[in-house]
PDB file of C-alpha atoms in Angstrom:
ATOM      1  CA  MET A   1      -5.137  11.394  20.866  1.00 42.00           C
ATOM      2  CA  GLU A   2      -6.016  10.412  17.327  1.00 56.00           C
ATOM      3  CA  SER A   3      -4.371  12.154  14.393  1.00 63.00           C
ATOM      4  CA  LEU A   4      -4.578  11.619  10.667  1.00 66.00           C
ATOM      5  CA  ILE A   5      -1.551  10.913   8.519  1.00 65.00           C
ATOM      6  CA  ALA A   6      -1.960  13.089   5.431  1.00 62.00           C
ATOM      7  CA  VAL A   7       0.892  11.959   3.174  1.00 62.00           C
ATOM      8  CA  THR A   8       1.638   8.282   2.742  1.00 72.00           C
ATOM      9  CA  ALA A   9       3.671   6.039   0.513  1.00 82.00           C
ATOM     10  CA  ARG A  10       1.996   3.014  -1.034  1.00 86.00           C
ATOM     11  CA  CYS A  11       4.587   0.749   0.540  1.00 89.00           C
ATOM     12  CA  GLU A  12       3.766   2.174   3.979  1.00 91.00           C
ATOM     13  CA  ILE A  13       0.082   1.230   3.630  1.00 93.00           C
ATOM     14  CA  ARG A  14       1.053  -2.217   2.327  1.00 95.00           C
ATOM     15  CA  ALA A  15       3.374  -2.744   5.295  1.00 95.00           C
ATOM     16  CA  VAL A  16       0.516  -1.951   7.677  1.00 96.00           C
ATOM     17  CA  ILE A  17      -1.765  -4.347   5.769  1.00 97.00           C
ATOM     18  CA  ARG A  18       0.905  -7.055   5.929  1.00 97.00           C
ATOM     19  CA  PHE A  19       1.358  -6.553   9.664  1.00 98.00           C
ATOM     20  CA  LEU A  20      -2.367  -6.595  10.473  1.00 98.00           C
ATOM     21  CA  HIS A  21      -2.938  -9.550   8.135  1.00 98.00           C
ATOM     22  CA  ALA A  22      -0.201 -11.457   9.985  1.00 98.00           C
ATOM     23  CA  LYS A  23      -2.153 -10.770  13.192  1.00 98.00           C
ATOM     24  CA  LYS A  24      -5.088 -12.601  11.530  1.00 98.00           C
ATOM     25  CA  LEU A  25      -7.311  -9.526  11.118  1.00 98.00           C
ATOM     26  CA  GLN A  26      -9.932  -9.688   8.381  1.00 98.00           C
ATOM     27  CA  PRO A  27      -9.676  -7.272   5.408  1.00 98.00           C
ATOM     28  CA  VAL A  28     -12.758  -5.335   6.583  1.00 98.00           C
ATOM     29  CA  GLU A  29     -11.181  -4.695   9.988  1.00 98.00           C
ATOM     30  CA  ILE A  30      -7.840  -3.790   8.390  1.00 98.00           C
ATOM     31  CA  HIS A  31      -9.615  -1.270   6.146  1.00 98.00           C
ATOM     32  CA  ARG A  32     -11.485   0.194   9.131  1.00 97.00           C
ATOM     33  CA  GLN A  33      -8.229   0.740  11.018  1.00 97.00           C
ATOM     34  CA  LEU A  34      -6.505   2.214   7.962  1.00 96.00           C
ATOM     35  CA  SER A  35      -9.428   4.610   7.445  1.00 95.00           C
ATOM     36  CA  GLU A  36      -9.177   5.784  11.065  1.00 94.00           C
ATOM     37  CA  ILE A  37      -5.558   6.796  10.630  1.00 91.00           C
ATOM     38  CA  TYR A  38      -5.198   7.706   6.955  1.00 89.00           C
ATOM     39  CA  GLY A  39      -8.639   9.220   6.351  1.00 88.00           C
ATOM     40  CA  GLU A  40      -9.345  10.118   2.718  1.00 82.00           C
ATOM     41  CA  THR A  41      -5.928   8.923   1.549  1.00 81.00           C
ATOM     42  CA  CYS A  42      -6.803   5.360   2.565  1.00 90.00           C
ATOM     43  CA  ILE A  43      -6.996   2.714  -0.157  1.00 93.00           C
ATOM     44  CA  SER A  44     -10.251   0.951  -0.997  1.00 96.00           C
ATOM     45  CA  ILE A  45     -11.485  -2.230   0.666  1.00 97.00           C
ATOM     46  CA  GLN A  46     -11.002  -4.021  -2.675  1.00 98.00           C
ATOM     47  CA  HIS A  47      -7.297  -3.171  -2.642  1.00 97.00           C
ATOM     48  CA  VAL A  48      -6.985  -4.277   0.981  1.00 98.00           C
ATOM     49  CA  ARG A  49      -8.530  -7.627  -0.007  1.00 98.00           C
ATOM     50  CA  LYS A  50      -6.147  -7.883  -2.982  1.00 97.00           C
ATOM     51  CA  TRP A  51      -3.104  -7.317  -0.769  1.00 97.00           C
ATOM     52  CA  CYS A  52      -4.348  -9.741   1.893  1.00 98.00           C
ATOM     53  CA  ARG A  53      -4.734 -12.361  -0.839  1.00 98.00           C
ATOM     54  CA  GLU A  54      -1.219 -11.601  -2.165  1.00 96.00           C
ATOM     55  CA  PHE A  55       0.276 -11.980   1.322  1.00 97.00           C
ATOM     56  CA  SER A  56      -1.721 -15.195   1.911  1.00 97.00           C
ATOM     57  CA  GLU A  57      -0.236 -16.591  -1.298  1.00 97.00           C
ATOM     58  CA  GLY A  58       3.281 -15.976  -0.007  1.00 96.00           C
ATOM     59  CA  ARG A  59       4.184 -12.510  -1.223  1.00 93.00           C
ATOM     60  CA  THR A  60       6.481 -10.709   1.188  1.00 92.00           C
ATOM     61  CA  ASP A  61       7.591  -7.674  -0.822  1.00 89.00           C
ATOM     62  CA  ILE A  62       5.573  -4.503  -0.214  1.00 89.00           C
ATOM     63  CA  HIS A  63       7.128  -2.549  -3.084  1.00 85.00           C
ATOM     64  CA  ASP A  64       5.819  -2.312  -6.647  1.00 78.00           C
ATOM     65  CA  GLU A  65       7.178  -4.878  -9.059  1.00 77.00           C
ATOM     66  CA  LYS A  66       9.200  -3.688 -12.041  1.00 77.00           C
ATOM     67  CA  ARG A  67       7.091  -3.114 -15.133  1.00 72.00           C
ATOM     68  CA  SER A  68       8.108  -3.470 -18.723  1.00 75.00           C
ATOM     69  CA  GLY A  69       7.606  -0.667 -21.169  1.00 72.00           C
ATOM     70  CA  ARG A  70       8.569   2.917 -21.550  1.00 72.00           C
ATOM     71  CA  SER A  71      10.010   4.818 -18.617  1.00 66.00           C
ATOM     72  CA  SER A  72       8.119   7.815 -17.289  1.00 64.00           C
ATOM     73  CA  ILE A  73      11.170  10.081 -17.745  1.00 66.00           C
ATOM     74  CA  SER A  74      13.131  10.312 -20.976  1.00 60.00           C
ATOM     75  CA  ASP A  75      16.930  10.157 -21.044  1.00 59.00           C
ATOM     76  CA  GLU A  76      16.992  13.916 -21.688  1.00 61.00           C
ATOM     77  CA  GLY A  77      14.750  14.498 -18.695  1.00 56.00           C
ATOM     78  CA  ARG A  78      17.081  12.469 -16.506  1.00 57.00           C
ATOM     79  CA  LYS A  79      20.053  14.624 -17.498  1.00 59.00           C
ATOM     80  CA  GLN A  80      18.212  17.714 -16.236  1.00 58.00           C
ATOM     81  CA  PHE A  81      17.841  16.260 -12.745  1.00 53.00           C
TER      82      PHE A  81
END
């Protein structure tokens, strides 16, 4: 009973990577399992390796870090929402 998950959030994929990495799975095996479930929406093996390295170095947060620079929505655009 295998089904693909079509829509995913980046933090969801990272949480799965963190979980499987904690179970001592290698990045190649993590990527294989992600590909089984997420299909074409799966991230690349290079990104899986990057996240495994981040978690090995002590990172625990699965969300994007704040970036400096211009926001993607102007103040006027925010008023419309």
